[in-house]
């Protein structure tokens, strides 16, 4: 009888422990239930909506609690013109996704490079954004009282550094079509246009405005940012106001050493207006959207290393008098762009085969039509 009781007791303990173990999820099972790829797709969709300034669509990807505390107001004049996934990890049932984001001001020369950290959770079988944390990496801007300068800030430092100025630019340069380099054209100096930072934060591009706008890439000397500028350098976004140690303002400006260690001239483009620009995911190429002579928009892709233009001729393939060619995004597999007819040519049958969304790999320079833009944008 005692033996039988012991057997029953052992069976009871075994069944109880087995029942309890079923109610406990192992870390491995949690990892399997949470699909980090789907979490990444949610963030990618969110970034695409933000680039299109569709704040309403972006907010639909918020988790319920996050939506309650989030504002749907758009940032005035500040737009996301590019992004790159940087780090993707999973902690239990939360996806942690870091994205490098470039934000430009479409009214004045300004660009910031941020790291946005998204936490994604599974809510009602859908992957939703629980929180977004932002860390400033770098920002470049025109000096407040000395508008001949482009200054740069790293992280949240109060001190800023001189990146470049008009003195550091060539006074004459070539158009890309002048392969023999026979005709140097005076570049327009006096007003900056669009400026930007590469996704790895090691370089940036600077443009000017005027009759002959000019484009260049500047490689940064990171050691100067960490060590500080030469004696007489200034600090703060308004640092170009006032001197130190008896120096005049002009003397102080001249004594500051720019942290731009090398420039790569790209081109001078007569009668052009530069509308947009974006780096490739690997920072090797820069695509520029421009219009000239009151015609439609077109694109040019440059190699950042040597300044050469990628061989595909957008003007030849998409006539500027009939269509606008606009940047959509630059994903890992290439540039995504859209070709739309200009108002007077909406019913022109001669351009029907080029209207739509396209993708081109700068290495192969063979464009292909994209039927589903959303699928192309998931290749980040």
Short mmCIF file of C-alpha atoms in Angstrom, two decimals:
data_model
loop_
_atom_site.label_atom_id
_atom_site.label_comp_id
_atom_site.label_asym_id
_atom_site.label_seq_id
_atom_site.Cartn_x
_atom_site.Cartn_y
_atom_site.Cartn_z
CA UNK A 1 0.00 0.00 0.00
CA UNK A 2 2.82 2.36 0.92
CA UNK A 3 4.62 1.45 -2.33
CA UNK A 4 1.49 2.17 -4.37
CA UNK A 5 1.10 5.57 -2.66
CA UNK A 6 4.69 6.50 -3.55
CA UNK A 7 4.12 5.55 -7.19
CA UNK A 8 0.94 7.68 -7.35
CA UNK A 9 2.79 10.59 -5.70
CA UNK A 10 5.66 10.40 -8.22
CA UNK A 11 3.21 10.33 -11.15
CA UNK A 12 1.37 13.34 -9.74
CA UNK A 13 4.61 15.37 -9.38
CA UNK A 14 5.68 14.41 -12.94
CA UNK A 15 2.34 15.39 -14.49
CA UNK A 16 2.27 18.66 -12.56
CA UNK A 17 5.77 19.65 -13.64
CA UNK A 18 4.98 18.73 -17.25
CA UNK A 19 1.86 20.88 -17.16
CA UNK A 20 3.79 23.84 -15.77
CA UNK A 21 6.53 23.54 -18.38
CA UNK A 22 3.97 23.87 -21.17
CA UNK A 23 2.97 27.29 -19.88
CA UNK A 24 6.54 28.64 -19.91
CA UNK A 25 7.94 29.86 -23.24
CA UNK A 26 11.62 29.19 -23.73
CA UNK A 27 13.82 31.98 -25.15
CA UNK A 28 14.21 29.85 -28.27
CA UNK A 29 10.44 29.61 -28.81
CA UNK A 30 10.05 33.37 -28.34
CA UNK A 31 12.69 33.99 -31.01
CA UNK A 32 10.84 31.71 -33.42
CA UNK A 33 7.47 33.36 -32.79
CA UNK A 34 8.88 36.85 -33.48
CA UNK A 35 9.91 37.38 -37.13
CA UNK A 36 12.68 39.99 -37.23
CA UNK A 37 12.36 40.22 -41.02
CA UNK A 38 8.73 41.32 -40.73
CA UNK A 39 9.73 43.81 -38.04
CA UNK A 40 12.33 45.24 -40.42
CA UNK A 41 9.74 45.52 -43.19
CA UNK A 42 7.56 47.59 -40.87
CA UNK A 43 10.40 50.05 -40.28
CA UNK A 44 11.16 50.14 -44.00
CA UNK A 45 7.52 50.93 -44.79
CA UNK A 46 7.56 53.64 -42.14
CA UNK A 47 10.69 55.26 -43.63
CA UNK A 48 9.17 55.17 -47.13
CA UNK A 49 6.03 56.89 -45.85
CA UNK A 50 8.15 59.54 -44.12
CA UNK A 51 10.15 60.18 -47.31
CA UNK A 52 6.84 60.75 -49.12
CA UNK A 53 5.72 63.00 -46.25
CA UNK A 54 2.71 60.73 -45.72
CA UNK A 55 2.53 61.17 -41.95
CA UNK A 56 -0.94 59.64 -41.73
CA UNK A 57 0.23 56.35 -43.29
CA UNK A 58 3.37 56.31 -41.13
CA UNK A 59 1.40 56.75 -37.91
CA UNK A 60 -0.67 53.64 -38.72
CA UNK A 61 2.48 51.61 -38.05
CA UNK A 62 2.69 52.80 -34.43
CA UNK A 63 1.81 50.46 -31.57
CA UNK A 64 -1.35 51.56 -29.75
CA UNK A 65 0.41 53.06 -26.70
CA UNK A 66 3.01 54.85 -28.83
CA UNK A 67 0.33 56.33 -31.06
CA UNK A 68 -1.37 57.93 -28.06
CA UNK A 69 1.73 59.97 -27.21
CA UNK A 70 2.90 60.75 -30.77
CA UNK A 71 2.19 63.85 -32.81
CA UNK A 72 1.26 63.54 -36.48
CA UNK A 73 2.50 67.02 -37.37
CA UNK A 74 5.12 67.18 -40.09
CA UNK A 75 8.49 68.90 -39.57
CA UNK A 76 8.41 72.21 -41.40
CA UNK A 77 10.91 72.40 -44.29
CA UNK A 78 12.85 69.38 -42.95
CA UNK A 79 12.52 66.27 -45.09
CA UNK A 80 14.04 62.79 -45.06
CA UNK A 81 15.88 62.41 -48.36
CA UNK A 82 17.62 59.09 -47.65
CA UNK A 83 18.16 56.29 -45.14
CA UNK A 84 20.17 53.11 -44.63
CA UNK A 85 19.65 50.19 -42.23
CA UNK A 86 22.60 50.08 -39.87
CA UNK A 87 22.03 47.39 -37.21
CA UNK A 88 19.26 44.82 -36.68
CA UNK A 89 18.98 42.78 -33.46
CA UNK A 90 16.32 40.98 -31.45
CA UNK A 91 15.87 40.98 -27.68
CA UNK A 92 13.17 38.48 -26.74
CA UNK A 93 9.95 39.57 -28.43
CA UNK A 94 11.25 43.03 -29.37
CA UNK A 95 13.07 43.94 -32.57
CA UNK A 96 15.72 46.66 -32.22
CA UNK A 97 16.46 48.27 -35.59
CA UNK A 98 18.93 51.14 -36.10
CA UNK A 99 18.67 53.28 -39.22
CA UNK A 100 20.97 56.04 -40.50
CA UNK A 101 18.72 58.88 -41.65
CA UNK A 102 19.60 61.98 -43.69
CA UNK A 103 17.37 65.03 -43.18
CA UNK A 104 17.71 68.13 -45.33
CA UNK A 105 16.11 71.55 -45.19
CA UNK A 106 14.45 72.36 -48.51
CA UNK A 107 14.59 76.12 -47.87
CA UNK A 108 18.20 76.61 -46.78
CA UNK A 109 21.56 74.74 -46.84
CA UNK A 110 21.31 72.24 -43.98
CA UNK A 111 21.63 68.49 -43.48
CA UNK A 112 21.69 66.24 -40.44
CA UNK A 113 22.74 62.60 -40.15
CA UNK A 114 20.89 60.78 -37.35
CA UNK A 115 20.75 57.28 -35.96
CA UNK A 116 17.11 56.41 -35.33
CA UNK A 117 16.57 53.36 -33.10
CA UNK A 118 13.21 51.64 -33.58
CA UNK A 119 11.77 49.14 -31.12
CA UNK A 120 9.20 46.91 -32.85
CA UNK A 121 6.72 44.61 -31.11
CA UNK A 122 4.06 42.18 -32.27
CA UNK A 123 0.58 43.56 -31.60
CA UNK A 124 -2.53 41.62 -32.76
CA UNK A 125 -0.36 39.57 -35.14
CA UNK A 126 1.02 42.74 -36.74
CA UNK A 127 4.46 44.27 -36.29
CA UNK A 128 4.20 47.76 -34.84
CA UNK A 129 6.66 50.47 -33.75
CA UNK A 130 6.78 50.73 -29.96
CA UNK A 131 9.29 53.61 -29.71
CA UNK A 132 11.76 55.71 -31.71
CA UNK A 133 14.94 57.13 -30.17
CA UNK A 134 17.10 59.60 -32.11
CA UNK A 135 20.82 60.30 -31.75
CA UNK A 136 22.48 63.10 -33.68
CA UNK A 137 25.59 61.94 -35.55
CA UNK A 138 26.56 65.03 -37.56
CA UNK A 139 25.00 68.15 -38.99
CA UNK A 140 26.30 70.68 -41.50
CA UNK A 141 24.98 74.19 -42.04
CA UNK A 142 25.89 77.70 -43.13
CA UNK A 143 27.39 79.92 -40.42
CA UNK A 144 24.79 82.30 -39.02
CA UNK A 145 26.69 85.58 -39.45
CA UNK A 146 29.41 84.39 -41.81
CA UNK A 147 27.46 82.88 -44.68
CA UNK A 148 30.64 82.15 -46.65
CA UNK A 149 31.25 79.15 -44.35
CA UNK A 150 29.90 75.63 -44.09
CA UNK A 151 30.27 74.42 -40.48
CA UNK A 152 29.92 70.93 -39.02
CA UNK A 153 28.80 69.63 -35.63
CA UNK A 154 29.54 66.13 -34.35
CA UNK A 155 27.08 64.43 -31.98
CA UNK A 156 25.70 67.05 -29.55
CA UNK A 157 28.91 69.04 -29.15
CA UNK A 158 28.58 72.74 -28.50
CA UNK A 159 31.78 73.36 -30.46
CA UNK A 160 31.49 73.30 -34.24
CA UNK A 161 34.24 73.11 -36.87
CA UNK A 162 34.80 74.88 -40.13
CA UNK A 163 34.19 72.34 -42.91
CA UNK A 164 34.86 74.53 -45.94
CA UNK A 165 34.31 77.99 -47.41
CA UNK A 166 34.29 79.64 -50.80
CA UNK A 167 38.08 80.11 -50.64
CA UNK A 168 38.44 76.32 -50.63
CA UNK A 169 36.56 75.89 -53.91
CA UNK A 170 38.10 75.98 -57.38
CA UNK A 171 37.23 79.18 -59.21
CA UNK A 172 36.84 77.42 -62.57
CA UNK A 173 35.82 73.88 -63.46
CA UNK A 174 34.55 71.69 -66.31
CA UNK A 175 31.26 70.25 -67.49
CA UNK A 176 31.24 66.44 -67.63
CA UNK A 177 30.75 66.47 -71.40
CA UNK A 178 34.12 68.18 -71.84
CA UNK A 179 36.16 64.96 -71.77
CA UNK A 180 39.20 66.67 -73.29
CA UNK A 181 39.11 69.28 -70.50
CA UNK A 182 39.60 72.16 -72.92
CA UNK A 183 37.13 74.69 -71.54
CA UNK A 184 37.13 75.71 -67.88
CA UNK A 185 33.98 77.55 -66.83
CA UNK A 186 33.85 80.06 -63.94
CA UNK A 187 31.76 78.60 -61.12
CA UNK A 188 29.12 80.60 -59.27
CA UNK A 189 30.39 81.58 -55.82
CA UNK A 190 28.50 83.61 -53.25
CA UNK A 191 25.50 81.49 -52.30
CA UNK A 192 25.33 77.86 -51.20
CA UNK A 193 22.68 75.47 -52.47
CA UNK A 194 21.88 71.98 -51.22
CA UNK A 195 24.40 70.27 -48.91
CA UNK A 196 24.46 66.75 -47.45
CA UNK A 197 26.32 64.06 -45.49
CA UNK A 198 27.13 60.48 -46.51
CA UNK A 199 25.54 57.64 -44.51
CA UNK A 200 28.89 56.66 -42.96
CA UNK A 201 29.49 60.28 -41.91
CA UNK A 202 32.94 60.44 -43.53
CA UNK A 203 32.14 62.87 -46.34
CA UNK A 204 29.59 65.35 -47.61
CA UNK A 205 28.56 67.19 -50.76
CA UNK A 206 28.29 70.94 -51.26
CA UNK A 207 26.57 72.82 -54.10
CA UNK A 208 26.35 76.48 -55.07
CA UNK A 209 23.62 78.57 -56.69
CA UNK A 210 23.80 81.00 -59.60
CA UNK A 211 24.47 81.12 -63.33
CA UNK A 212 26.98 78.25 -63.16
CA UNK A 213 26.19 76.12 -60.07
CA UNK A 214 28.95 73.81 -58.93
CA UNK A 215 28.96 70.43 -57.10
CA UNK A 216 31.76 68.88 -55.05
CA UNK A 217 32.30 66.08 -52.52
CA UNK A 218 34.40 66.80 -49.42
CA UNK A 219 36.10 64.06 -47.38
CA UNK A 220 36.27 64.88 -43.66
CA UNK A 221 39.34 64.76 -41.44
CA UNK A 222 37.74 63.07 -38.42
CA UNK A 223 40.87 63.51 -36.26
CA UNK A 224 40.48 67.28 -36.37
CA UNK A 225 36.94 67.01 -35.05
CA UNK A 226 38.08 65.02 -32.03
CA UNK A 227 41.27 66.99 -31.37
CA UNK A 228 39.74 70.40 -31.93
CA UNK A 229 40.59 73.15 -34.38
CA UNK A 230 43.74 75.17 -34.59
CA UNK A 231 44.30 78.17 -32.28
CA UNK A 232 41.81 80.91 -32.95
CA UNK A 233 39.04 78.48 -33.91
CA UNK A 234 35.52 79.17 -32.84
CA UNK A 235 32.64 77.27 -31.34
CA UNK A 236 28.88 77.09 -31.51
CA UNK A 237 26.52 77.59 -34.44
CA UNK A 238 26.91 81.31 -34.03
CA UNK A 239 30.64 80.99 -33.57
CA UNK A 240 31.53 83.29 -36.42
CA UNK A 241 30.44 86.29 -34.37
CA UNK A 242 33.12 88.02 -32.34
CA UNK A 243 36.86 87.44 -31.93
CA UNK A 244 39.15 86.23 -29.16
CA UNK A 245 42.43 87.45 -27.75
CA UNK A 246 42.27 90.79 -29.57
CA UNK A 247 41.84 89.20 -33.01
CA UNK A 248 39.40 90.78 -35.41
CA UNK A 249 36.54 88.63 -36.64
CA UNK A 250 38.10 88.38 -40.12
CA UNK A 251 41.51 87.37 -38.72
CA UNK A 252 39.89 84.76 -36.53
CA UNK A 253 38.07 83.24 -39.49
CA UNK A 254 41.25 83.07 -41.55
CA UNK A 255 43.15 81.32 -38.75
CA UNK A 256 40.66 78.47 -38.45
CA UNK A 257 41.69 75.34 -40.33
CA UNK A 258 38.91 73.58 -42.27
CA UNK A 259 38.39 69.90 -41.42
CA UNK A 260 37.68 69.09 -45.05
CA UNK A 261 40.89 67.24 -45.95
CA UNK A 262 40.20 66.58 -49.62
CA UNK A 263 37.69 67.77 -52.20
CA UNK A 264 36.48 65.89 -55.28
CA UNK A 265 35.02 68.31 -57.84
CA UNK A 266 32.07 66.77 -59.70
CA UNK A 267 30.87 69.33 -62.20
CA UNK A 268 29.77 72.85 -63.05
CA UNK A 269 26.35 72.84 -64.77
CA UNK A 270 25.43 76.11 -66.54
CA UNK A 271 21.86 77.41 -66.05
CA UNK A 272 20.93 74.56 -63.69
CA UNK A 273 18.95 74.49 -60.46
CA UNK A 274 19.82 71.59 -58.15
CA UNK A 275 16.60 70.25 -56.63
CA UNK A 276 17.65 67.15 -54.70
CA UNK A 277 20.58 64.80 -54.07
CA UNK A 278 21.08 61.47 -52.31
CA UNK A 279 23.98 59.11 -51.58
CA UNK A 280 23.93 55.44 -52.51
CA UNK A 281 23.76 52.90 -49.67
CA UNK A 282 27.50 52.18 -49.96
CA UNK A 283 28.39 55.91 -50.20
CA UNK A 284 30.16 55.30 -53.52
CA UNK A 285 27.75 57.26 -55.68
CA UNK A 286 25.87 60.53 -55.47
CA UNK A 287 22.76 61.10 -57.58
CA UNK A 288 21.72 64.69 -58.24
CA UNK A 289 18.28 65.81 -59.44
CA UNK A 290 18.32 69.08 -61.40
CA UNK A 291 16.48 71.19 -63.93
CA UNK A 292 17.92 73.65 -66.44
CA UNK A 293 16.82 76.09 -69.13
CA UNK A 294 13.21 75.91 -67.83
CA UNK A 295 12.93 72.28 -68.95
CA UNK A 296 11.95 69.22 -66.92
CA UNK A 297 13.94 67.55 -64.14
CA UNK A 298 16.67 65.07 -64.92
CA UNK A 299 19.29 63.06 -63.00
CA UNK A 300 23.06 62.66 -62.96
CA UNK A 301 24.95 59.95 -61.04
CA UNK A 302 28.53 60.64 -60.00
CA UNK A 303 31.27 58.41 -58.56
CA UNK A 304 32.34 59.98 -55.28
CA UNK A 305 35.88 58.63 -55.47
CA UNK A 306 37.00 60.38 -58.66
CA UNK A 307 34.08 62.63 -59.63
CA UNK A 308 33.34 60.83 -62.91
CA UNK A 309 29.75 60.64 -64.08
CA UNK A 310 28.16 57.19 -64.44
CA UNK A 311 27.80 56.50 -68.16
CA UNK A 312 23.98 56.25 -68.30
CA UNK A 313 22.63 59.44 -69.91
CA UNK A 314 19.29 60.36 -68.33
CA UNK A 315 18.78 63.38 -70.62
CA UNK A 316 19.14 61.22 -73.72
CA UNK A 317 16.84 58.45 -72.48
CA UNK A 318 14.21 60.72 -70.92
CA UNK A 319 13.77 63.96 -72.93
CA UNK A 320 13.70 66.93 -70.56
CA UNK A 321 11.25 68.91 -72.68
CA UNK A 322 8.61 66.17 -72.25
CA UNK A 323 9.18 64.49 -68.86
CA UNK A 324 10.34 65.03 -65.28
CA UNK A 325 12.69 62.45 -63.75
CA UNK A 326 12.59 62.44 -59.95
CA UNK A 327 14.46 60.57 -57.20
CA UNK A 328 12.37 58.16 -55.12
CA UNK A 329 15.01 56.28 -53.12
CA UNK A 330 18.47 54.72 -53.33
CA UNK A 331 18.28 51.12 -52.08
CA UNK A 332 20.96 48.40 -51.99
CA UNK A 333 20.05 47.17 -55.46
CA UNK A 334 20.18 50.60 -57.05
CA UNK A 335 18.51 53.94 -57.57
CA UNK A 336 14.70 54.02 -57.77
CA UNK A 337 13.35 56.95 -59.77
CA UNK A 338 10.09 58.02 -61.38
CA UNK A 339 9.45 59.37 -64.86
CA UNK A 340 6.30 61.50 -65.21
CA UNK A 341 5.03 63.46 -68.24
CA UNK A 342 5.08 67.23 -68.14
CA UNK A 343 1.68 68.92 -68.31
CA UNK A 344 1.78 69.59 -72.07
CA UNK A 345 2.75 65.99 -72.89
CA UNK A 346 0.37 63.90 -70.78
CA UNK A 347 -1.29 62.46 -73.90
CA UNK A 348 1.91 62.12 -75.92
CA UNK A 349 2.07 58.49 -77.11
CA UNK A 350 5.76 58.77 -78.00
CA UNK A 351 6.74 58.70 -74.31
CA UNK A 352 4.29 56.09 -73.00
CA UNK A 353 7.03 53.42 -72.80
CA UNK A 354 9.24 55.48 -70.51
CA UNK A 355 6.59 56.70 -68.06
CA UNK A 356 6.63 54.91 -64.69
CA UNK A 357 8.95 53.85 -61.88
CA UNK A 358 12.43 52.61 -62.80
CA UNK A 359 15.46 51.13 -61.06
CA UNK A 360 19.08 51.31 -62.17
CA UNK A 361 22.25 49.78 -60.74
CA UNK A 362 25.09 52.33 -61.18
CA UNK A 363 27.51 49.46 -61.83
CA UNK A 364 25.58 47.89 -64.71
CA UNK A 365 23.81 51.08 -65.91
CA UNK A 366 20.90 49.02 -67.23
CA UNK A 367 17.54 50.46 -66.09
CA UNK A 368 14.49 48.26 -65.62
CA UNK A 369 10.84 49.18 -65.20
CA UNK A 370 9.36 48.58 -61.74
CA UNK A 371 5.70 47.58 -61.63
CA UNK A 372 5.46 47.59 -57.83
CA UNK A 373 7.32 50.46 -56.19
CA UNK A 374 6.68 49.10 -52.67
CA UNK A 375 8.51 45.84 -53.48
CA UNK A 376 11.48 47.73 -54.91
CA UNK A 377 11.71 49.80 -51.74
CA UNK A 378 11.92 46.66 -49.57
CA UNK A 379 15.40 45.88 -50.92
CA UNK A 380 17.05 48.24 -48.45
#
